[in-house]
Backbone as JSON Lines, residues from 0, in Angstrom:
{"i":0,"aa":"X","n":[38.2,52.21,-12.0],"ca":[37.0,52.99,-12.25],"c":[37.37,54.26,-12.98]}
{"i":1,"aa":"X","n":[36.64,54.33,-13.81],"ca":[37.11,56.05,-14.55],"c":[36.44,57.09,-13.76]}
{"i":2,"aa":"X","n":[37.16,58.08,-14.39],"ca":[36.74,59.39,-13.61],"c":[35.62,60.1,-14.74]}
{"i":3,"aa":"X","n":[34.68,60.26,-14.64],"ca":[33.42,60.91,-15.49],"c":[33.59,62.91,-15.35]}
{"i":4,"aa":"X","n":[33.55,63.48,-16.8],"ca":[33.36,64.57,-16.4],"c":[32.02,65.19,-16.08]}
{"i":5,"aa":"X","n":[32.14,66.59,-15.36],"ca":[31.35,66.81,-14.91],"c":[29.97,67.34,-15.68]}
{"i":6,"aa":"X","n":[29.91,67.2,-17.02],"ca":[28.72,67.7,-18.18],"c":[27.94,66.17,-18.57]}
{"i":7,"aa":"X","n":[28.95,64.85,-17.82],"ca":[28.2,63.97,-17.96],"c":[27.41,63.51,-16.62]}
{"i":8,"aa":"X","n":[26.27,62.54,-16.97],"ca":[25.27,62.33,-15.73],"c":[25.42,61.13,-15.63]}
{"i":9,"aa":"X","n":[25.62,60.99,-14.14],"ca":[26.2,59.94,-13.31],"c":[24.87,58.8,-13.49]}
{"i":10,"aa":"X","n":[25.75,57.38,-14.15],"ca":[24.53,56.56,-14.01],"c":[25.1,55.55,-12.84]}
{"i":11,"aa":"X","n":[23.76,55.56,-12.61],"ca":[23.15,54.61,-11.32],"c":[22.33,53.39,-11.55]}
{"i":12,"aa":"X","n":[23.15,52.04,-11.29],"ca":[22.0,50.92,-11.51],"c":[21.76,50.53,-10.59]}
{"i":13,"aa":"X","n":[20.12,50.05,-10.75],"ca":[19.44,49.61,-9.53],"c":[18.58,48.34,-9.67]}
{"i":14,"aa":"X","n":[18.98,47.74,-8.64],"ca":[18.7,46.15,-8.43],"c":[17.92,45.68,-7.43]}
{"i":15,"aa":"X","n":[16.9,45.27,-7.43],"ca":[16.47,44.33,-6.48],"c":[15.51,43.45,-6.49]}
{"i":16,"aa":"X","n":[14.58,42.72,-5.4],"ca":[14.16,41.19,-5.86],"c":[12.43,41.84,-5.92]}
{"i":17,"aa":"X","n":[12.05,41.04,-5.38],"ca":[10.16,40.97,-5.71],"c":[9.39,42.62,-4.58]}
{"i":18,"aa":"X","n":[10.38,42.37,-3.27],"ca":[10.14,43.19,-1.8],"c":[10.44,44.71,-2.47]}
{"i":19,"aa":"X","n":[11.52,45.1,-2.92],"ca":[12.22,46.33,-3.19],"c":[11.14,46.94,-4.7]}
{"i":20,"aa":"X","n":[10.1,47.07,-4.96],"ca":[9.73,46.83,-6.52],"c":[9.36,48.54,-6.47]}
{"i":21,"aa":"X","n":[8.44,48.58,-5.38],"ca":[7.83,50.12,-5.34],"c":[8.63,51.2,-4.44]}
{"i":22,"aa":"X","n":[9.63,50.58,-3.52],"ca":[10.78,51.74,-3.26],"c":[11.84,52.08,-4.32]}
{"i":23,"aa":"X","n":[12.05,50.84,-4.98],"ca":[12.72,51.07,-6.28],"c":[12.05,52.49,-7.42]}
{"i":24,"aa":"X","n":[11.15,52.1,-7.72],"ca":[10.6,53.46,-8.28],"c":[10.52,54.72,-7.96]}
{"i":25,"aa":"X","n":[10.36,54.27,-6.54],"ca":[10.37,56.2,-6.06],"c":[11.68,56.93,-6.27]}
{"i":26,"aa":"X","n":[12.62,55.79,-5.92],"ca":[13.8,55.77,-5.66],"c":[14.3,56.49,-7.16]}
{"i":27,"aa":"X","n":[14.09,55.48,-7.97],"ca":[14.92,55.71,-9.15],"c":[14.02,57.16,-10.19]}
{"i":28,"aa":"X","n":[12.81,57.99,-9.51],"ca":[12.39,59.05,-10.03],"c":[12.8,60.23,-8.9]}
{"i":29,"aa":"X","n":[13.37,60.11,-7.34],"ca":[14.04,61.17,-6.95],"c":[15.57,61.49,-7.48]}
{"i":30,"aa":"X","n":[15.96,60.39,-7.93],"ca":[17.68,60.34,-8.36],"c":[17.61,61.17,-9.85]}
{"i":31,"aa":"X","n":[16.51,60.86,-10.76],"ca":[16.64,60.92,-11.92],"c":[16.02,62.84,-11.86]}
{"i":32,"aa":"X","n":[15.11,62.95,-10.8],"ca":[15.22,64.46,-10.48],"c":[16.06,65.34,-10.44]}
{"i":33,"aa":"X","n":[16.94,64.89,-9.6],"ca":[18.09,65.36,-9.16],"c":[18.93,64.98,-10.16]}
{"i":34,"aa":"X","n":[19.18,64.82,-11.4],"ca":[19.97,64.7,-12.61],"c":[20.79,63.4,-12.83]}
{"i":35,"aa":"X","n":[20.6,62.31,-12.17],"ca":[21.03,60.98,-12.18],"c":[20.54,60.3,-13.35]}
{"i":36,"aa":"X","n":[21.1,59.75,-14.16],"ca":[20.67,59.02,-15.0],"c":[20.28,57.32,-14.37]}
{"i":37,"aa":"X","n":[19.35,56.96,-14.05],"ca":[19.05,55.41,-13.58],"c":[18.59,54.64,-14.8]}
{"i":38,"aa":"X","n":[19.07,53.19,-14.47],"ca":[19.51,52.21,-15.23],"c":[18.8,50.75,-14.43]}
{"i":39,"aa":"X","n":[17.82,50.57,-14.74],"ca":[16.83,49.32,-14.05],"c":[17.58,47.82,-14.49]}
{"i":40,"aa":"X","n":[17.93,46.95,-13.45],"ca":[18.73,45.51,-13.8],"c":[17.7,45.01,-12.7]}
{"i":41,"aa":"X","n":[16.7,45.58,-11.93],"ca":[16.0,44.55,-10.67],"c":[14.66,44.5,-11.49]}
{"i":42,"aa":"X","n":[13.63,43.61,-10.34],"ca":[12.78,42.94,-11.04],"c":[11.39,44.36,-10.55]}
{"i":43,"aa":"X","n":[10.38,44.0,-11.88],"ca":[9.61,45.2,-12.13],"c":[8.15,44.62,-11.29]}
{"i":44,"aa":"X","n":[7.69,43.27,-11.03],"ca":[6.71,42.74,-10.61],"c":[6.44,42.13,-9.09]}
{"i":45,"aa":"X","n":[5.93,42.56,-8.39],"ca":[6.38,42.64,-6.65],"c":[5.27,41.07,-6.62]}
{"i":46,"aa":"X","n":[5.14,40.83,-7.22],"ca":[4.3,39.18,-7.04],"c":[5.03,37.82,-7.93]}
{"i":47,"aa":"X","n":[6.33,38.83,-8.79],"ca":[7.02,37.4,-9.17],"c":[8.35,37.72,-8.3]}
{"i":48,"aa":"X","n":[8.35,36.72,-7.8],"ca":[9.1,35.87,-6.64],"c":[10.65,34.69,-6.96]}
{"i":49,"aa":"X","n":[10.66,34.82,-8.51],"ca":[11.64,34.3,-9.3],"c":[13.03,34.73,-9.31]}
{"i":50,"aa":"X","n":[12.87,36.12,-9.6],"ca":[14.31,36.86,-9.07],"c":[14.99,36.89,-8.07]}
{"i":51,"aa":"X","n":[15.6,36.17,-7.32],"ca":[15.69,35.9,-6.02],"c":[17.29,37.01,-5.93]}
{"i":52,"aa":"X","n":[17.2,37.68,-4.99],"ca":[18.06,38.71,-4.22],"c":[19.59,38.74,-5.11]}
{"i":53,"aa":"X","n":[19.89,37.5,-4.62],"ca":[21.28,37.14,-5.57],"c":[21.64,37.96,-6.96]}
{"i":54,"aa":"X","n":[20.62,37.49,-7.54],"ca":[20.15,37.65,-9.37],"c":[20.87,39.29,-9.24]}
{"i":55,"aa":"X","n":[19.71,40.01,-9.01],"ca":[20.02,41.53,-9.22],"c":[21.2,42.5,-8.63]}
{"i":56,"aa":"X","n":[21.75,41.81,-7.35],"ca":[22.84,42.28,-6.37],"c":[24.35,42.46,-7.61]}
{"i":57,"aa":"X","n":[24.29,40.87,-8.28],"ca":[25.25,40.52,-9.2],"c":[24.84,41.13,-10.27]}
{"i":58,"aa":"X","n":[24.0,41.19,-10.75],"ca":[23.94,42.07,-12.42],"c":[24.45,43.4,-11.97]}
{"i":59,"aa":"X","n":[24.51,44.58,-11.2],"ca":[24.47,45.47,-10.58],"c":[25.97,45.6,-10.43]}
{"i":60,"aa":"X","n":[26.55,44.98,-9.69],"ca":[27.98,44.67,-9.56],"c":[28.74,44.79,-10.7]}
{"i":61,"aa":"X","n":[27.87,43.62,-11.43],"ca":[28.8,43.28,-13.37],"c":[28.84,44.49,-13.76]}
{"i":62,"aa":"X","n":[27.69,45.01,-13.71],"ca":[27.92,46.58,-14.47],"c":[28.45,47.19,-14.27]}
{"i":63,"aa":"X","n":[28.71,47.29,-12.65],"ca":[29.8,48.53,-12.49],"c":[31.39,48.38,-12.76]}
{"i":64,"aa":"X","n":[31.31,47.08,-12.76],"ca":[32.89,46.45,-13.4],"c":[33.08,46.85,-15.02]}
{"i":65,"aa":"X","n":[31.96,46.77,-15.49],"ca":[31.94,46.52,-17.09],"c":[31.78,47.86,-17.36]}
{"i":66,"aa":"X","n":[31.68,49.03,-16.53],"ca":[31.27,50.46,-16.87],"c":[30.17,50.91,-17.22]}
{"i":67,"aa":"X","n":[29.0,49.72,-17.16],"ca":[27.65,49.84,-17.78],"c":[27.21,51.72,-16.89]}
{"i":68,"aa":"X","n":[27.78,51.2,-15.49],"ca":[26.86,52.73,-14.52],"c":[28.14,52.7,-13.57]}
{"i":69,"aa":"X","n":[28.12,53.8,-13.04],"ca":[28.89,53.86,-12.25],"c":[28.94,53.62,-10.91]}
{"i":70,"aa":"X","n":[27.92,54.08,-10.64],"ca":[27.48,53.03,-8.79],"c":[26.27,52.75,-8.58]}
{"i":71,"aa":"X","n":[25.58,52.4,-7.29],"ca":[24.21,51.43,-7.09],"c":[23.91,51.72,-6.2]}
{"i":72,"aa":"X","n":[22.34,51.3,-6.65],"ca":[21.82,51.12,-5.12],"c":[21.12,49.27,-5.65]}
{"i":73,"aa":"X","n":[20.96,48.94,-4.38],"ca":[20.44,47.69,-4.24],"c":[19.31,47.79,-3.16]}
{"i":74,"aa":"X","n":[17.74,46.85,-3.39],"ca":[17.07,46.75,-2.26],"c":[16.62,45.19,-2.16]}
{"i":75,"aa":"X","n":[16.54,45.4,-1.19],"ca":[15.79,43.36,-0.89],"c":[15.22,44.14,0.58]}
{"i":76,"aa":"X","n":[14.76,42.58,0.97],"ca":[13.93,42.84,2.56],"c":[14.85,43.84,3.41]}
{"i":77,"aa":"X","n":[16.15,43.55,3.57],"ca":[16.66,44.34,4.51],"c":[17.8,44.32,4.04]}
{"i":78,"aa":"X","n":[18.2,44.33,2.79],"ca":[19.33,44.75,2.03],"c":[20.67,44.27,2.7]}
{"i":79,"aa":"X","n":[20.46,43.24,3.19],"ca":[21.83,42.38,3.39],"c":[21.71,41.49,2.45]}
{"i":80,"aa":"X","n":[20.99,40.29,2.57],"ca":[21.56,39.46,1.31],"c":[21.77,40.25,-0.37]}
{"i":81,"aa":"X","n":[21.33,40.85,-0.62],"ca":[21.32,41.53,-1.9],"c":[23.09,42.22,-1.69]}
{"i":82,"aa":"X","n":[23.29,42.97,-0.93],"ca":[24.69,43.29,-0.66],"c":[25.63,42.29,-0.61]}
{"i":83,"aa":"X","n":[25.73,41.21,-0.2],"ca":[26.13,40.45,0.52],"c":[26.41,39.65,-0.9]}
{"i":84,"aa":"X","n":[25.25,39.42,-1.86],"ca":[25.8,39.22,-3.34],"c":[26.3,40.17,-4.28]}
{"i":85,"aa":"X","n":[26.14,41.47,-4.04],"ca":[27.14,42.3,-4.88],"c":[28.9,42.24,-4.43]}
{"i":86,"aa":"X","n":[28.66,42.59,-3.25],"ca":[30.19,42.15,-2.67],"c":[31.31,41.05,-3.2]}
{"i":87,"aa":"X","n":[30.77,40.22,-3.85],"ca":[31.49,39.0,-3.79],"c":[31.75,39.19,-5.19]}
{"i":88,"aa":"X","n":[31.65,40.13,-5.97],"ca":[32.12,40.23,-7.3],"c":[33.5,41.53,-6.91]}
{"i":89,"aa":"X","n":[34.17,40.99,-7.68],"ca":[35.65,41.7,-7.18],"c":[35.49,43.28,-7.44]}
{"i":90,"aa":"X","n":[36.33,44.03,-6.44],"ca":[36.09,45.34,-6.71],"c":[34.99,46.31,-6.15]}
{"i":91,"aa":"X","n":[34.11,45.23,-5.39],"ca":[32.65,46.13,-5.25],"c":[32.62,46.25,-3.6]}
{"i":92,"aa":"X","n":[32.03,47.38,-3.19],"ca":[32.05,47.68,-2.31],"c":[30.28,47.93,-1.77]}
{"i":93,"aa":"X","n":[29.91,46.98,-0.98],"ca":[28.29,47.49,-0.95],"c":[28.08,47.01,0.23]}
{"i":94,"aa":"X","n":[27.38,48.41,0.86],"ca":[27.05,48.81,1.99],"c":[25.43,48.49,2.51]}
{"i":95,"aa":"X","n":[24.76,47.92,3.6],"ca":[23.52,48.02,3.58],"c":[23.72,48.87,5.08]}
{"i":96,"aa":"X","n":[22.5,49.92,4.44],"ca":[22.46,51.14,5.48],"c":[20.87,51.19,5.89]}
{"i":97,"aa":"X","n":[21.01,51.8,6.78],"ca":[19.15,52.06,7.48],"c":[19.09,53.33,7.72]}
{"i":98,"aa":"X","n":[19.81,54.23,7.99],"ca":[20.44,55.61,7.84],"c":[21.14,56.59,7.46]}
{"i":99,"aa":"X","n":[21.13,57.7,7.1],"ca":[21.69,58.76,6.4],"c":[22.96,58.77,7.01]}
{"i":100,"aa":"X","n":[23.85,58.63,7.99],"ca":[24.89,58.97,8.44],"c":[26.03,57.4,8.14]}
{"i":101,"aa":"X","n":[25.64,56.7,8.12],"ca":[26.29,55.27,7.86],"c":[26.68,55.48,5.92]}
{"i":102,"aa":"X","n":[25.55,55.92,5.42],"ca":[25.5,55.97,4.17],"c":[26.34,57.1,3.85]}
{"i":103,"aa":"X","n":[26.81,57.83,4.27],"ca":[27.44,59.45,4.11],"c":[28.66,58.53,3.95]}
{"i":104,"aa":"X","n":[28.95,57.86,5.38],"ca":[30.36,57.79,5.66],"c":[31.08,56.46,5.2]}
{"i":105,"aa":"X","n":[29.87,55.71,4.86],"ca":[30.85,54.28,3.87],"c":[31.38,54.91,2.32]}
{"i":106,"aa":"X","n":[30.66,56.16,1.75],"ca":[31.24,56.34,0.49],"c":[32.66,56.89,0.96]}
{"i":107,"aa":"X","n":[32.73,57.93,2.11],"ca":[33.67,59.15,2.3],"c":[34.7,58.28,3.06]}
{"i":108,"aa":"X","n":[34.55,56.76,4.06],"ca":[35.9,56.29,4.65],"c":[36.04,54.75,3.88]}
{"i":109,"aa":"X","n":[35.36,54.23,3.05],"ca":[35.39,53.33,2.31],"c":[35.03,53.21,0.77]}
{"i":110,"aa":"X","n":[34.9,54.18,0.25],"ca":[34.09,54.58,-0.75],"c":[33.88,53.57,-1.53]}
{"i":111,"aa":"X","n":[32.67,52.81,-0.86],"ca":[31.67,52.12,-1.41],"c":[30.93,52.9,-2.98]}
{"i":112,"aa":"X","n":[30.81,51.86,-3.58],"ca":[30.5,52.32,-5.06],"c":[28.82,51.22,-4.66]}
{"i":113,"aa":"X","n":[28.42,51.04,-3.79],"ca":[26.86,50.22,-4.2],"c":[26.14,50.64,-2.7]}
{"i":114,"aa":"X","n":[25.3,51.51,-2.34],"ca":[24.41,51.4,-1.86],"c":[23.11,50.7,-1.24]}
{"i":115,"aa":"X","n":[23.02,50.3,-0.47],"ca":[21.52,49.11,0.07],"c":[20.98,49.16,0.99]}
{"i":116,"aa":"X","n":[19.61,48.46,0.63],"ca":[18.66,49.03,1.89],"c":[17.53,47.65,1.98]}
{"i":117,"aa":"X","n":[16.45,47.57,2.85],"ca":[16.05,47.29,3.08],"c":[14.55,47.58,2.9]}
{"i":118,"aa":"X","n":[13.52,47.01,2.07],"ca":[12.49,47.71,1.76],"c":[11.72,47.25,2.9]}
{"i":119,"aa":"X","n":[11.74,46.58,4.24],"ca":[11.25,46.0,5.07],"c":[11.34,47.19,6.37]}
{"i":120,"aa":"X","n":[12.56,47.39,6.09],"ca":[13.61,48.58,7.38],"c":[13.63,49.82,7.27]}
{"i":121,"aa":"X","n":[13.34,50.73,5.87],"ca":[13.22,52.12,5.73],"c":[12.27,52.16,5.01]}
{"i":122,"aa":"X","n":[11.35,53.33,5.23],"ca":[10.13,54.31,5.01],"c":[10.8,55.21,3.44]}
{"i":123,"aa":"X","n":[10.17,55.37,3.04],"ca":[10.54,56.08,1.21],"c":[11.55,57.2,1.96]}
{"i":124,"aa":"X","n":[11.15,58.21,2.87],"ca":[12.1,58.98,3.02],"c":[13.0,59.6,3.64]}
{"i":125,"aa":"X","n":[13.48,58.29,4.1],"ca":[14.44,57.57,5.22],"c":[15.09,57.1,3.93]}
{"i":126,"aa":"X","n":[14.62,56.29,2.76],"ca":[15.01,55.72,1.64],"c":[15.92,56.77,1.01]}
{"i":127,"aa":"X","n":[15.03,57.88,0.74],"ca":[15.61,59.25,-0.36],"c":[16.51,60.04,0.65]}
{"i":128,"aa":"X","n":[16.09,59.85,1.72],"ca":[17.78,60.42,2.75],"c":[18.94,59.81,2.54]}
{"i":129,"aa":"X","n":[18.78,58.54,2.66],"ca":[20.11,57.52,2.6],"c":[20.68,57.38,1.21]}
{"i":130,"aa":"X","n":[19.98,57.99,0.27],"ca":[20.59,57.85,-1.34],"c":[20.93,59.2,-1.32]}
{"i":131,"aa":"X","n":[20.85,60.56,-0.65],"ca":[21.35,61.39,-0.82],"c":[22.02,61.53,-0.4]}
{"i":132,"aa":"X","n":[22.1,61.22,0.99],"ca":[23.44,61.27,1.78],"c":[24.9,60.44,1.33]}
{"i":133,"aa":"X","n":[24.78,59.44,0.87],"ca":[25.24,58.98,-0.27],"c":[25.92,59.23,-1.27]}
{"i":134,"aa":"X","n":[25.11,59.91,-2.28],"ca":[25.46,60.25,-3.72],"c":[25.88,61.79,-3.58]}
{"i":135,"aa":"X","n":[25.67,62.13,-2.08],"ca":[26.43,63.86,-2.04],"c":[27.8,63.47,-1.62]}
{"i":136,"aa":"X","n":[28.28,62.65,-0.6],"ca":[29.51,62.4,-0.46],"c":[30.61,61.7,-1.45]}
{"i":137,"aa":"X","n":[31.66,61.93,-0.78],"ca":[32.65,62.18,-1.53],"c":[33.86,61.5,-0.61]}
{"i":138,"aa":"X","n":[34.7,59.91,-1.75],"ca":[35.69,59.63,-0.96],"c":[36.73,60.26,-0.39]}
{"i":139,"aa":"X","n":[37.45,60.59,0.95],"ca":[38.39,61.35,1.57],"c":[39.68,60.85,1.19]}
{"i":140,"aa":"X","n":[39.95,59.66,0.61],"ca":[40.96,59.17,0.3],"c":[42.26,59.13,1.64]}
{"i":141,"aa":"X","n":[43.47,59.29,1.19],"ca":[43.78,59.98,2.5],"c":[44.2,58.18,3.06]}
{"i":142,"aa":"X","n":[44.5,58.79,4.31],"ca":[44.43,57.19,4.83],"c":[43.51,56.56,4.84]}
{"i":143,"aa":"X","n":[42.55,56.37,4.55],"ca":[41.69,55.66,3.92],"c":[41.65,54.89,2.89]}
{"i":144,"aa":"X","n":[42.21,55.41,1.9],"ca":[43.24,54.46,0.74],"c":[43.44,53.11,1.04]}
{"i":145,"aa":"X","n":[44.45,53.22,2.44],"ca":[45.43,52.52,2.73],"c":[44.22,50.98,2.98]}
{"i":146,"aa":"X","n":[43.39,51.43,3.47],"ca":[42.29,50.27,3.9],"c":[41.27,49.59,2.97]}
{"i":147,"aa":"X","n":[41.4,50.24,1.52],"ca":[40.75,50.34,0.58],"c":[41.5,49.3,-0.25]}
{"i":148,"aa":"X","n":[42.86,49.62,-0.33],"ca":[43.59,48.41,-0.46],"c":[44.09,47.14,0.06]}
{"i":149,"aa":"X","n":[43.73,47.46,1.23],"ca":[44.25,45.88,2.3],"c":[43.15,45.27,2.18]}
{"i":150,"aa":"X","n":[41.8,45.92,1.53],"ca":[40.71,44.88,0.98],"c":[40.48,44.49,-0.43]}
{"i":151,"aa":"X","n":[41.13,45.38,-1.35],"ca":[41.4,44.98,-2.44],"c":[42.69,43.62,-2.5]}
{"i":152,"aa":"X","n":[43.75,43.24,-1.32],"ca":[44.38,42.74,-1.55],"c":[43.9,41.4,-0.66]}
{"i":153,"aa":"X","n":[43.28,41.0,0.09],"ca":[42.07,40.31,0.74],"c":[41.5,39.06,-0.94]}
{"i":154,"aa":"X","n":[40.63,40.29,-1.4],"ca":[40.15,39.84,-2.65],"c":[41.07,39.12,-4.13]}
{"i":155,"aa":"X","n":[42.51,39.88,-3.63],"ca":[43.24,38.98,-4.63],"c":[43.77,37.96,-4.01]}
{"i":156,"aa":"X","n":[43.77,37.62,-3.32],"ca":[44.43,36.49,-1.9],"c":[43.59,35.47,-2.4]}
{"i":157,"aa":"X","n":[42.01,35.65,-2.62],"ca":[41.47,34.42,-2.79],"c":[41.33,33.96,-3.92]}
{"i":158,"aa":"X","n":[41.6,35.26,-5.31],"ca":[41.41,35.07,-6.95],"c":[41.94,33.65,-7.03]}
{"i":159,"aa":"X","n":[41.46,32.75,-8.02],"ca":[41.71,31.38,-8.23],"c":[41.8,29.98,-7.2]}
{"i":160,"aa":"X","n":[41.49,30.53,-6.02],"ca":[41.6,29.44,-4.88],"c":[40.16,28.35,-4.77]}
């Protein structure tokens, strides 16, 4: 992952299925308040039902591999399956949180680069807590590292199997 300086604005892509359509928006106009540049890969129509969770979890992921943005948020019903498909693209780290304190501390003892939630499980600002709490923290590195890699090496264990 590169290191961005600080005159540039941190982009954020955001993904999710038919459920996540109108927390997504709020979402992606408090971030962009707060000087975030957001980057839409989820679906815009809460009655098409086509995009199924998977779809957007993985575009979201690709990007952050490919440098499109630098980290995420993801929403579905309760932001596990949507996580649960970003994860599985190498490198990604995505968390589904229901609270501000879970979300603080997966960036700062795991530093998760993808964010998720549940548009079923949190209220908009329970939503805009958990993306701030979030995008204010900061990995501790540290021994923490050390665990950061015994899952990076997890993930190469299975490359080509």
């Amino acid at each position: 992952f590169r290191i961005r300086l600080r005159e540039d604005k941190m982009k954020i892509g955001f993904g999710n299925d038919h459920t996540g359509v109108e927390l997504k928006k709020i979402l992606m106009e408090h971030l962009t308040e707060k000087g975030y540049e957001c980057v839409n890969y989820g679906n815009d129509d809460p009655n098409d039902r086509t995009d199924d969770y998977p779809v957007p979890g993985r575009k979201v992921a690709e990007a952050i591999m490919k440098g499109e943005v630098d980290q995420g948020v993801l929403i579905c019903g309760t932001g596990v399956g949507i996580s649960l498909s970003a994860n599985k693209v190498p490198g990604i780290r995505a968390c589904a949180c229901s609270e501000p304190y879970t979300a603080m501390m997966t960036k700062r003892h795991n530093n998760a680069n993808i964010i998720a939630m549940g548009s079923r499980v949190v209220g908009t600002e329970m939503a805009k807590m958990i993306v701030d709490a979030f995008f204010d923290a900061e990995f501790e590195g540290g021994r923490h590292q050390r665990r950061i890699d015994m899952i990076t090496q997890i993930e190469k264990d299975y490359q080509g199997k």
